[in-house]
Short mmCIF file of C-alpha atoms in Angstrom, two decimals:
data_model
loop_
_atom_site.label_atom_id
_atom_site.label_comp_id
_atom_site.label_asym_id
_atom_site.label_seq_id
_atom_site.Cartn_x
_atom_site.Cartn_y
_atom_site.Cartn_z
CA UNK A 1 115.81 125.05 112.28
CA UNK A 2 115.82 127.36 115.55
CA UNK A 3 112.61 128.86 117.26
CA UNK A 4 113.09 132.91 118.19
CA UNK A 5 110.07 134.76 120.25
CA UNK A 6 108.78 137.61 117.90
CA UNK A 7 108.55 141.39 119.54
CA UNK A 8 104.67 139.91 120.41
CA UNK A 9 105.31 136.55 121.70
CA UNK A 10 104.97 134.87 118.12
CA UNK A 11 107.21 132.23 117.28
CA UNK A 12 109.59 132.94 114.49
CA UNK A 13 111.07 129.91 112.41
CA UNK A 14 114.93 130.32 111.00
CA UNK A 15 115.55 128.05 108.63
CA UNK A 16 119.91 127.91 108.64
CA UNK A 17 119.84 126.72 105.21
CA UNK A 18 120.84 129.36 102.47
CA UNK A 19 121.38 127.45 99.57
CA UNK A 20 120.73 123.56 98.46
CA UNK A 21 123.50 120.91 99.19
CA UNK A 22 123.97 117.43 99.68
CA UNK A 23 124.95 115.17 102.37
CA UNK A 24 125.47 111.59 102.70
CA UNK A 25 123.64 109.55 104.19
CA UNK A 26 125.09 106.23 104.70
CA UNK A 27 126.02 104.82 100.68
CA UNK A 28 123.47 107.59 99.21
CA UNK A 29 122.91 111.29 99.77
CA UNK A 30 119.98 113.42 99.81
CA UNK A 31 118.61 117.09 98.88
CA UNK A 32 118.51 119.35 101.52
CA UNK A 33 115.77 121.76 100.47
CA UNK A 34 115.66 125.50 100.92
CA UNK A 35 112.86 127.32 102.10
CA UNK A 36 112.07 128.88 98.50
CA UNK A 37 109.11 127.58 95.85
CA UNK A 38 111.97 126.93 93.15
CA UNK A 39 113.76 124.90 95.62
CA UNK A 40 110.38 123.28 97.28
CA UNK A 41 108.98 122.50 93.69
CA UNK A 42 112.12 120.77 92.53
CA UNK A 43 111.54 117.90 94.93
CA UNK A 44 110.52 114.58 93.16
CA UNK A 45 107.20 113.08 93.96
CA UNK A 46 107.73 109.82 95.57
CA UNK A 47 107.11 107.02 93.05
CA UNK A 48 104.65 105.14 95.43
CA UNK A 49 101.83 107.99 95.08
CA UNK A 50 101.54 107.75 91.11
CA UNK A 51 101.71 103.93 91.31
CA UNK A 52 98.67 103.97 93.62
CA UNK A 53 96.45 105.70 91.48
CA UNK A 54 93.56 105.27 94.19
CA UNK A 55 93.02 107.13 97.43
CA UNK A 56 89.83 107.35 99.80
CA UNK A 57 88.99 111.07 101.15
CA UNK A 58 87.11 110.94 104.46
CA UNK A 59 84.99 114.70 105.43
CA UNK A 60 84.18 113.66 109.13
CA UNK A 61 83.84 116.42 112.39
CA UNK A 62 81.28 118.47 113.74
CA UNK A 63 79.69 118.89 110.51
CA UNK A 64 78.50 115.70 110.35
CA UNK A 65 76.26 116.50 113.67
CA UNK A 66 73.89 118.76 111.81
CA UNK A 67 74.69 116.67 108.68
CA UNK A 68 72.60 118.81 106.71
CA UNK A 69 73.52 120.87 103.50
CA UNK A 70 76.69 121.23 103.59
CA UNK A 71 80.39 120.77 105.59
CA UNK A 72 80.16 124.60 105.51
CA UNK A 73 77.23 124.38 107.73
CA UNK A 74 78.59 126.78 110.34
CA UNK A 75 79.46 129.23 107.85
CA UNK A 76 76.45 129.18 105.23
CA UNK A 77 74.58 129.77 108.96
CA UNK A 78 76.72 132.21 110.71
CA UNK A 79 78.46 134.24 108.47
CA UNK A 80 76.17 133.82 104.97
CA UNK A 81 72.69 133.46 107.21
CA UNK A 82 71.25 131.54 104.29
CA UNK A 83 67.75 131.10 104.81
CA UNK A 84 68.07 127.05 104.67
CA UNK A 85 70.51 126.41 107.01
CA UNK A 86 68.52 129.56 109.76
CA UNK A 87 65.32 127.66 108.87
CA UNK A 88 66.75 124.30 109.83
CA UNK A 89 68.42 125.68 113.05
CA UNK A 90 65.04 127.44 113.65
CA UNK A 91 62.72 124.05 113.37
CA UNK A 92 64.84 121.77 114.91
CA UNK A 93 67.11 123.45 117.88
CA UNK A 94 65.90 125.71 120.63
CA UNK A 95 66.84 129.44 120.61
CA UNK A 96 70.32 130.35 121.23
CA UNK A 97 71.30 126.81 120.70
CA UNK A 98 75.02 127.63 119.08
CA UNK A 99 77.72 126.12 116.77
CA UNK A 100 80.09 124.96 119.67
CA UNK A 101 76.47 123.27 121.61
CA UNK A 102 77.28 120.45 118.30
CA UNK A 103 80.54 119.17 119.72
CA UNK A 104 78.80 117.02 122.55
CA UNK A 105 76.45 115.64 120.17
CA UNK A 106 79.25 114.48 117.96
CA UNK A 107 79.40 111.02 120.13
CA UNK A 108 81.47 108.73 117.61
CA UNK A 109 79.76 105.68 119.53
CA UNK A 110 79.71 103.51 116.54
CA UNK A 111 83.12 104.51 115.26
CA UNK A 112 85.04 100.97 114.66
CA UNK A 113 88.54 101.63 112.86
CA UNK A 114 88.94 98.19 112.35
CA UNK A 115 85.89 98.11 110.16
CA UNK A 116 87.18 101.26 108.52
CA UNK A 117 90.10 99.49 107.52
CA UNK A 118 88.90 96.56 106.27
CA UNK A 119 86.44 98.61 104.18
CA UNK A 120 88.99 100.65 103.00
CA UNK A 121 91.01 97.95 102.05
CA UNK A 122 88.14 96.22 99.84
CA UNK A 123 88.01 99.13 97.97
CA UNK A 124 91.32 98.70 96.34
CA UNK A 125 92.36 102.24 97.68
CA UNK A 126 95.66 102.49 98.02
CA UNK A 127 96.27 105.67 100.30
CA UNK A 128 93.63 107.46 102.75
CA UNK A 129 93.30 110.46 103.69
CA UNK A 130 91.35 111.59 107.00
CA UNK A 131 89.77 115.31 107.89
CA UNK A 132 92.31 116.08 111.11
CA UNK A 133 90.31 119.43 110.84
CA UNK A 134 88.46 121.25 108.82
CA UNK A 135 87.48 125.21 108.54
CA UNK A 136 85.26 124.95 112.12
CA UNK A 137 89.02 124.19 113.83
CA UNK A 138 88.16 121.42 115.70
CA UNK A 139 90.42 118.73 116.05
CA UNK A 140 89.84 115.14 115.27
CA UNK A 141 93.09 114.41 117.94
CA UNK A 142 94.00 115.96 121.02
CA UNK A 143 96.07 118.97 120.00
CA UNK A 144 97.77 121.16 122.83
CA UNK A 145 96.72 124.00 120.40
CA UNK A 146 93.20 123.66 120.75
CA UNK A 147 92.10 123.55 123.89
CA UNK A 148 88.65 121.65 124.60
CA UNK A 149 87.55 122.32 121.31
CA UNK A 150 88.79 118.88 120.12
CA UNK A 151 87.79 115.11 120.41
CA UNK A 152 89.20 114.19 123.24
CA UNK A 153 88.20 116.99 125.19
CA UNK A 154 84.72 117.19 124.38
CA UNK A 155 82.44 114.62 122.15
CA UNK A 156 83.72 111.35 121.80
CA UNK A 157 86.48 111.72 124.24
CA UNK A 158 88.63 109.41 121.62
CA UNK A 159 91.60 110.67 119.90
CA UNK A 160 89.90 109.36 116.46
CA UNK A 161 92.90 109.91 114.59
CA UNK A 162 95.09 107.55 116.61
CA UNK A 163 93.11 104.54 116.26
CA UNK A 164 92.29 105.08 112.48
CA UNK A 165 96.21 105.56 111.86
CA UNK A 166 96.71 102.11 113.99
CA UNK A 167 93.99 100.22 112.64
CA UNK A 168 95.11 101.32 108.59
CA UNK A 169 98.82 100.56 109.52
CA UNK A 170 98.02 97.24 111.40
CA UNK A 171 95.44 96.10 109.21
CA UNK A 172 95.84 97.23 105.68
CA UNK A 173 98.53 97.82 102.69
CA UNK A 174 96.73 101.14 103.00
CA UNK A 175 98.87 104.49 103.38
CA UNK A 176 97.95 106.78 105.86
CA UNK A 177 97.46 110.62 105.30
CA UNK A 178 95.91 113.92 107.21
CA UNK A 179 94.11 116.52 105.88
CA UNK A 180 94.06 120.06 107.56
CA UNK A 181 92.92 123.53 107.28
CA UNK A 182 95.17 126.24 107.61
CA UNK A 183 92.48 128.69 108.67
CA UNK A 184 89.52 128.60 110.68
CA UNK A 185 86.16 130.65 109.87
CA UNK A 186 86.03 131.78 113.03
CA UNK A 187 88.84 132.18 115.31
CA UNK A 188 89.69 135.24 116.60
CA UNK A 189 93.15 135.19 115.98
CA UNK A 190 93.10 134.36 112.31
CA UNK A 191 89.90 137.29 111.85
CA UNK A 192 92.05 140.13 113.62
CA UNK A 193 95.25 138.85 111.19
CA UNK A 194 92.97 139.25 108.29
CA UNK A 195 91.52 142.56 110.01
CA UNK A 196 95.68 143.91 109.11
CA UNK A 197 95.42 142.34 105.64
CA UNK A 198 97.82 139.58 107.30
CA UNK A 199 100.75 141.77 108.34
CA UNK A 200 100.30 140.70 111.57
CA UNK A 201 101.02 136.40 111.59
CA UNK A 202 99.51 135.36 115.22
CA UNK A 203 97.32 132.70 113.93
CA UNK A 204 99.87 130.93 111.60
CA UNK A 205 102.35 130.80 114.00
CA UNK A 206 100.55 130.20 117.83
CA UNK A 207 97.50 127.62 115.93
CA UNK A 208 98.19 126.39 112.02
CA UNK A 209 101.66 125.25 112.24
CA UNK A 210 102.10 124.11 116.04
CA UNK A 211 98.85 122.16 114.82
CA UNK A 212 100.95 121.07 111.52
CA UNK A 213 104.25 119.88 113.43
CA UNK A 214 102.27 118.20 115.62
CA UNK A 215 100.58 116.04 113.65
CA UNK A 216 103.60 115.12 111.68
CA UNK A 217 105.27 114.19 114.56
CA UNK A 218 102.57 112.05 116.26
CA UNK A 219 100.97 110.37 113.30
CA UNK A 220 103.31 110.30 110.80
CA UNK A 221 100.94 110.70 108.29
CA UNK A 222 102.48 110.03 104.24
CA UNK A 223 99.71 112.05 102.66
CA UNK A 224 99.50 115.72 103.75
CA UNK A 225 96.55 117.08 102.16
CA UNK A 226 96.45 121.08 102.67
CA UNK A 227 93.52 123.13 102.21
CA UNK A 228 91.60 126.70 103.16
CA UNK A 229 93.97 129.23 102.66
CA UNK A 230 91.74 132.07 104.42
CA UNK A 231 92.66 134.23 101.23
CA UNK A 232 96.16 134.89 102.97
CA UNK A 233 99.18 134.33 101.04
CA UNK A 234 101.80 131.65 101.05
CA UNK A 235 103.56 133.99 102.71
CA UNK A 236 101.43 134.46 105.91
CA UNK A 237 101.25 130.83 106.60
CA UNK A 238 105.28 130.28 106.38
CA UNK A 239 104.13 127.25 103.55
CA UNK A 240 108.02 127.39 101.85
CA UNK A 241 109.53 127.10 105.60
CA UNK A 242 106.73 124.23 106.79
CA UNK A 243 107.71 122.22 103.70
CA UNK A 244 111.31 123.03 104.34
CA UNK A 245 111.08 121.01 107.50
CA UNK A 246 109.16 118.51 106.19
CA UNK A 247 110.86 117.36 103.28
CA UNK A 248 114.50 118.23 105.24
CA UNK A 249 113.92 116.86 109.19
CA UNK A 250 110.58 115.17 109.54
CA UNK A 251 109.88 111.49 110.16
CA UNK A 252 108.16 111.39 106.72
CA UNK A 253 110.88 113.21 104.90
CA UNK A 254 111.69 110.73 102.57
CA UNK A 255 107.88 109.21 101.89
CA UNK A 256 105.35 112.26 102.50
CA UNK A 257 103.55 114.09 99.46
CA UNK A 258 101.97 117.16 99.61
CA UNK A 259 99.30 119.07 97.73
CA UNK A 260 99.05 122.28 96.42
CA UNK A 261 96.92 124.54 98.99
CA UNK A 262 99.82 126.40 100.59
CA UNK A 263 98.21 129.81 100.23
CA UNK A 264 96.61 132.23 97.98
CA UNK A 265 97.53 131.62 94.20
CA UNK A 266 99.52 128.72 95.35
CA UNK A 267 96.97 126.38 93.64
CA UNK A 268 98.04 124.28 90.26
CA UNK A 269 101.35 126.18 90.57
CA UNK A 270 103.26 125.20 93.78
CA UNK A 271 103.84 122.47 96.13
CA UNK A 272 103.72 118.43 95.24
CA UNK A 273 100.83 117.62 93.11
CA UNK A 274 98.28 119.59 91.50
CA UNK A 275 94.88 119.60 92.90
CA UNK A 276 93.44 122.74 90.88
CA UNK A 277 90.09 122.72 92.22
CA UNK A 278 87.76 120.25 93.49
CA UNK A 279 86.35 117.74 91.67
CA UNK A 280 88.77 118.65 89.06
CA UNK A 281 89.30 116.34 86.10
CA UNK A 282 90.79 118.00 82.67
CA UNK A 283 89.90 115.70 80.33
CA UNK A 284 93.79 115.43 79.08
CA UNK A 285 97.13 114.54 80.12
CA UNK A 286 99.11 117.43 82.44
CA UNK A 287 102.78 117.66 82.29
CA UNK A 288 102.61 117.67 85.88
CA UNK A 289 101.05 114.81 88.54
CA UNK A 290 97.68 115.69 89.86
CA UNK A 291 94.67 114.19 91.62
CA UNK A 292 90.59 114.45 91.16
CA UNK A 293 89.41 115.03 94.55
CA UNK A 294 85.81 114.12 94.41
CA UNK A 295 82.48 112.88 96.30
CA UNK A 296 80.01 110.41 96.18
CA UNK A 297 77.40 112.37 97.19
CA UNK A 298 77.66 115.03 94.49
CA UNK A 299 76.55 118.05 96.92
CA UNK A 300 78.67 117.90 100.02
CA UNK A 301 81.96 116.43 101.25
CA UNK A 302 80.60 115.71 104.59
CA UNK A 303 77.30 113.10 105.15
CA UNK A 304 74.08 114.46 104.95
CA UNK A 305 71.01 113.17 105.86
CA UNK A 306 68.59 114.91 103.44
CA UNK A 307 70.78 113.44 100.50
CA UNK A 308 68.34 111.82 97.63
CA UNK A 309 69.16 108.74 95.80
CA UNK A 310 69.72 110.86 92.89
CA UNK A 311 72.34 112.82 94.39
CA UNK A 312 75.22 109.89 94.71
CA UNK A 313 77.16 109.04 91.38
CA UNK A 314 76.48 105.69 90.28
CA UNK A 315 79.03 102.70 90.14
CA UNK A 316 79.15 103.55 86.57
CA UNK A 317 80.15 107.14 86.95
CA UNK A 318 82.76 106.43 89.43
CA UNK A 319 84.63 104.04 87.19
CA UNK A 320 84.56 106.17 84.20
CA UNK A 321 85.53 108.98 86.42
CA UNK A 322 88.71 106.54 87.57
CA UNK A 323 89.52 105.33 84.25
CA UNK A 324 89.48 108.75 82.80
CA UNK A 325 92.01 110.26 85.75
CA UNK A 326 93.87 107.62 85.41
CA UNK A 327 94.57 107.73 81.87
CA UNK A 328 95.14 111.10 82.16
CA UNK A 329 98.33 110.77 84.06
CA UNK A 330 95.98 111.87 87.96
CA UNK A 331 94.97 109.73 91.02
CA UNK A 332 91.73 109.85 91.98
CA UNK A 333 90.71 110.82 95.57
CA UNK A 334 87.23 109.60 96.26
CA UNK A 335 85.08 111.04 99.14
CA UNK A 336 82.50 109.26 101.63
CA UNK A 337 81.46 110.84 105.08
CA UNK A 338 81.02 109.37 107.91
CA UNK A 339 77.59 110.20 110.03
CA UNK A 340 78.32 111.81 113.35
CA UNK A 341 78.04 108.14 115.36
CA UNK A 342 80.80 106.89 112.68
CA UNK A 343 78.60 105.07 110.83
CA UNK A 344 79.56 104.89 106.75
CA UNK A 345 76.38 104.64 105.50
CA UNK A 346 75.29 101.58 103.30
CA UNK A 347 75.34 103.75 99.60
CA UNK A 348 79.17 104.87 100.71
CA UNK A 349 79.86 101.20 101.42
CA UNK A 350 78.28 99.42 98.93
CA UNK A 351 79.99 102.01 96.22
CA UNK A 352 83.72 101.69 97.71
CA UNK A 353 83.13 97.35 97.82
CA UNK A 354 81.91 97.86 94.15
CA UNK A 355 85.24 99.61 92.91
CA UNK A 356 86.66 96.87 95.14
CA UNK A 357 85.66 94.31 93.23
CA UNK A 358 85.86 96.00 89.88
CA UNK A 359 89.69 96.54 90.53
CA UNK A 360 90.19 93.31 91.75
CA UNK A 361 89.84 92.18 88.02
CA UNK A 362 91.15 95.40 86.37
CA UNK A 363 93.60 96.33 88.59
CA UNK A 364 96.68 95.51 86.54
CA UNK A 365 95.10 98.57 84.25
CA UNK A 366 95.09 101.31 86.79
CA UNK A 367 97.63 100.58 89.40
CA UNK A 368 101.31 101.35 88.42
CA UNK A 369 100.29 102.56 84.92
CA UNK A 370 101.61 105.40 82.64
CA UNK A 371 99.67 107.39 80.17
CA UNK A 372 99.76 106.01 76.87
CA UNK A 373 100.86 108.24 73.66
CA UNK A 374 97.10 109.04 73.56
CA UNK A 375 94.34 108.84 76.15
CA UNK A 376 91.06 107.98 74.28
CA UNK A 377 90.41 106.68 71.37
CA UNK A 378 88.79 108.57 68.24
CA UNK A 379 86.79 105.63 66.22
CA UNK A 380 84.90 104.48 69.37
CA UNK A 381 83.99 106.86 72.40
CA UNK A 382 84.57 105.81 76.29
CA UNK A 383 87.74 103.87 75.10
CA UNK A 384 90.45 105.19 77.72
CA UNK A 385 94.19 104.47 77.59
CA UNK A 386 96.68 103.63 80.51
CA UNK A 387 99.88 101.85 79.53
CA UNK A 388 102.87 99.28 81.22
CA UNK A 389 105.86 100.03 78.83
CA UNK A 390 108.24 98.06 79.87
CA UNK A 391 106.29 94.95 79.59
CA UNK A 392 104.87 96.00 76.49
CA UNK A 393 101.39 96.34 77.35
CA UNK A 394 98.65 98.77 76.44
CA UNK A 395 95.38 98.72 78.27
CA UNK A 396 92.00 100.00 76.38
CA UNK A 397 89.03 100.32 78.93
CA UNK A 398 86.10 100.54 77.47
CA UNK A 399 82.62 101.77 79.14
CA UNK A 400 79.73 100.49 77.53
CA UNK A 401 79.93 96.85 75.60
CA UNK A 402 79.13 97.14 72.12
CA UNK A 403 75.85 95.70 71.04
CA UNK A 404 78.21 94.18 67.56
CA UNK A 405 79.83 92.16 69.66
CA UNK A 406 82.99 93.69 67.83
CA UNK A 407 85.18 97.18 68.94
CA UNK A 408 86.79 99.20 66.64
CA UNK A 409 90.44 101.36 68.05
CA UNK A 410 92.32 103.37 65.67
CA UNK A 411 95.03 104.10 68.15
CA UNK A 412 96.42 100.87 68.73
CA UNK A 413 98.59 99.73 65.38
CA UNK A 414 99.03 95.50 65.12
CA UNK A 415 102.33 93.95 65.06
CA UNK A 416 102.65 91.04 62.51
CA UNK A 417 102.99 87.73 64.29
CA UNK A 418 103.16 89.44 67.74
CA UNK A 419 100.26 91.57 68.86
CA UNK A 420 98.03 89.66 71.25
CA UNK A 421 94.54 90.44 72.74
CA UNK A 422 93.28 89.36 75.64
CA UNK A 423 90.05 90.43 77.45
CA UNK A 424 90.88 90.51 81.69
CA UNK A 425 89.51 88.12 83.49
CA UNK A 426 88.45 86.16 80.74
CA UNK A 427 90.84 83.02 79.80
CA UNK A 428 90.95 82.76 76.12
CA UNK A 429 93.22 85.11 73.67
CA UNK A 430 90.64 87.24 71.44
CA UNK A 431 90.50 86.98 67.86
CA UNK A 432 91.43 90.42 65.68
CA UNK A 433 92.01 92.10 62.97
CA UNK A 434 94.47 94.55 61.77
CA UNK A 435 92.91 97.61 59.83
CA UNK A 436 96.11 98.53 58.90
CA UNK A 437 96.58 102.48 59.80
CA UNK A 438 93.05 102.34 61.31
CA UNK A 439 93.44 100.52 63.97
CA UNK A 440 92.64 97.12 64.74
CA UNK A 441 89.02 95.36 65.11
CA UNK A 442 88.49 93.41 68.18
CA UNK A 443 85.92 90.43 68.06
CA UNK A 444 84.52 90.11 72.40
CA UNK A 445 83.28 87.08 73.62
CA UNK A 446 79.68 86.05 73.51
CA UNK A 447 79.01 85.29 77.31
CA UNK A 448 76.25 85.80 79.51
CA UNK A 449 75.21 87.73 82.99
CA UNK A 450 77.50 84.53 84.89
CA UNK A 451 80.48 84.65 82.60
CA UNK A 452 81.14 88.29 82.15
CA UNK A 453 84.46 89.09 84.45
CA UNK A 454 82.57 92.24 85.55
CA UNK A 455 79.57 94.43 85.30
CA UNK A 456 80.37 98.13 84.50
CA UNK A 457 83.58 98.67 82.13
CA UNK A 458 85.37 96.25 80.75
CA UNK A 459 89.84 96.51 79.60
CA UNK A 460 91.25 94.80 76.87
CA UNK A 461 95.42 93.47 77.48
CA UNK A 462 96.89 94.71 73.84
CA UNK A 463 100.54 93.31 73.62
CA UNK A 464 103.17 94.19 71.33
CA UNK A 465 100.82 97.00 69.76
CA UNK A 466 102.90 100.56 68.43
#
């Protein structure tokens, strides 16, 4: 890769590489990837992200100072002026009071990445991924690209990303990833590109990707989440010659995944995995790997303090909602955010020990799991599939326990003398029937409040079942 000066001082990225080859490296050799989508899509996914199957999202910057509404505050104020988020400002900060007069409030005394990491590593997550910066532009670390609009400059004078990357690494079995914006509402730079319908690049290349490389190179992060595209094209933001780099020469070459917000129409089409949309579960297996990116509170990604009870999925929900990505071939990225002291409130930590302890029984059902030749089952609803074939092992969760004290599956075909049923985290095999080609009939276990292995959905081990 060399680095040219444009005609108006914009730095120009060459990428020497014309068409794919290999080289050895050592015993092995590796892909060298062009900057093209054919060539960038062809990569494989690193196995590790599909075996984890579990990832924790965290919204967290100068949002969370207003906490109120929305992460969008700034622009549902600014730009949209809707009358919720002018009323607010109106009632509770004196006139002229401004977007930028949030950043000293945003104090981060509270902030404790050790605790972080040991919550994070209750949960069962297996990756994290943390808001380096969102659509407002400011920076959770001390970039050289954004001047004093960042957290060591002004706020919590902490480079927050630092000690959450040590603390996970140091800590945890937890893998460490970055989200960050592209484009920012706002900056001046980006809004006179977009004033040329992006024929002029000064933002991408002076702000986004300086910020990008940067970030790569300090933090190593394994997870690079991508996301607000401005409406500019993949194009615009040099995405195919970014991931070049990345997947080619970076520290992370050989670990890092990427999503799939590399520009307009770039969505469920190019990149690593498929994000689609938020919150987005299809209901059925994809032929390619993708991830639910959801919330807690179902509103807002970042905290907000006029959330109601009602508004945060229950224990119940989120399992479901795991159970169902999983055995739909996706991983499920689950959001909390932090207040603007980095505190994670008690519902956020109570809901992430809960999956915690859920997984710690049924975790041999989600982690390192493959779709099964279906994904639900037809005779009885909220019975979801995942699958270990080389041990010969099918998992059926189920969501509610039936009131029989029996379950019916019609997927699932016996094997004479072989099949076996077990219930997890209960010791004794289950008794069953084979309904020939309906299925087979489980009988459960009578037990009580003490004996049940867990509260909220419940997997049965089926061996040696076709």
């Amino acid at each position: 890769m060399a680095l040219v000066l444009g005609v108006r001082g914009a730095p120009t990225f060459l990428f020497l590489v014309a068409v794919p080859v290999l080289f050895l490296l050592g015993s092995g050799c590796a892909t060298i990837y062009e900057p093209t989508w054919d060539s960038i899509d062809s990569r494989p996914l690193p196995a590790w992200f599909d075996e984890a199957k579990f990832g924790i999202f965290i919204h967290w910057g100068l949002f969370s100072v207003p906490s109120f509404g929305s992460e969008w505050f700034w622009w549902y104020w600014q730009k949209q002026h809707q009358s919720c988020y002018v009323n607010f400002m109106k009632a509770n900060y004196p006139p002229g009071f401004t977007y930028e007069d949030f950043a000293p409030l945003f104090t981060a005394e509270f902030y404790d990445a050790n605790q972080w990491a040991d919550l994070l590593q209750a949960s069962g997550a297996k990756y994290v991924v943390l808001t380096s910066k969102h659509h407002e532009g400011y920076t959770l670390w001390k970039s050289k690209h954004s001047w004093n609009w960042n957290a060591v400059d002004v706020g919590p004078k902490r480079d927050l990303v630092d000690e959450l990357a040590q603390a996970i690494r140091s800590k945890t079995d937890v893998r460490f990833g970055l989200y960050h914006s592209l484009f920012e509402w706002f900056n001046p730079l980006f809004l006179s590109d977009a004033d040329s319908y992006f024929r002029t690049r000064m933002f991408p290349f002076t702000k986004s990707l300086p910020e990008l490389y940067e970030i790569v190179k300090k933090y190593q992060p394994e997870i690079l989440w991508s996301d607000g595209d401005g409406d500019a094209p993949d194009v615009y933001w040099n995405s195919t010659g970014f991931l070049a780099w990345l997947y080619n020469e970076s520290p992370v070459r050989d670990t890092v995944v990427t999503n799939d917000r590399w520009g307009r129409d770039c969505i469920c089409k190019h990149g690593g995995y498929y994000t689609c949309a938020d919150r987005y579960n299809p209901g059925h297996l994809l032929n390619h790997k993708w991830e639910n990116c959801m919330t807690i509170d179902k509103l807002s990604w970042g905290y907000r303090r006029n959330a109601r009870l009602q508004d945060y999925l229950t224990i119940e929900e989120l399992v479901e909602q795991l159970v169902e990505t999983v055995s739909c071939g996706g991983n499920l990225l689950l959001n909390i955010g932090p207040t603007c002291e980095g505190v994670i409130i008690p519902i956020f930590e109570e809901r992430l020990r809960q999956l915690g302890s859920w997984l710690k029984v049924n975790g041999e059902a989600i982690y390192s799991t493959v779709p099964w030749k279906v994904q639900n089952d037809t005779a009885t609803p909220g019975v979801w599939y995942t699958s270990k074939p080389e041990d010969g092992i099918v998992y059926a969760v189920f969501l509610k326990w039936p009131p029989a004290g029996c379950i019916a599956l019609d997927q699932p075909y016996a094997r004479a003398g072989k099949t076996e049923v077990e219930l997890l985290g209960y010791k004794v095999p289950l008794k069953w029937i084979s309904l020939g080609k309906q299925g087979i009939m489980v009988s459960l276990p009578q037990l009580n409040g003490a004996q049940v292995p867990c509260q909220w959905a419940w997997v049965l081990k089926l061996s040696h079942v076709v």
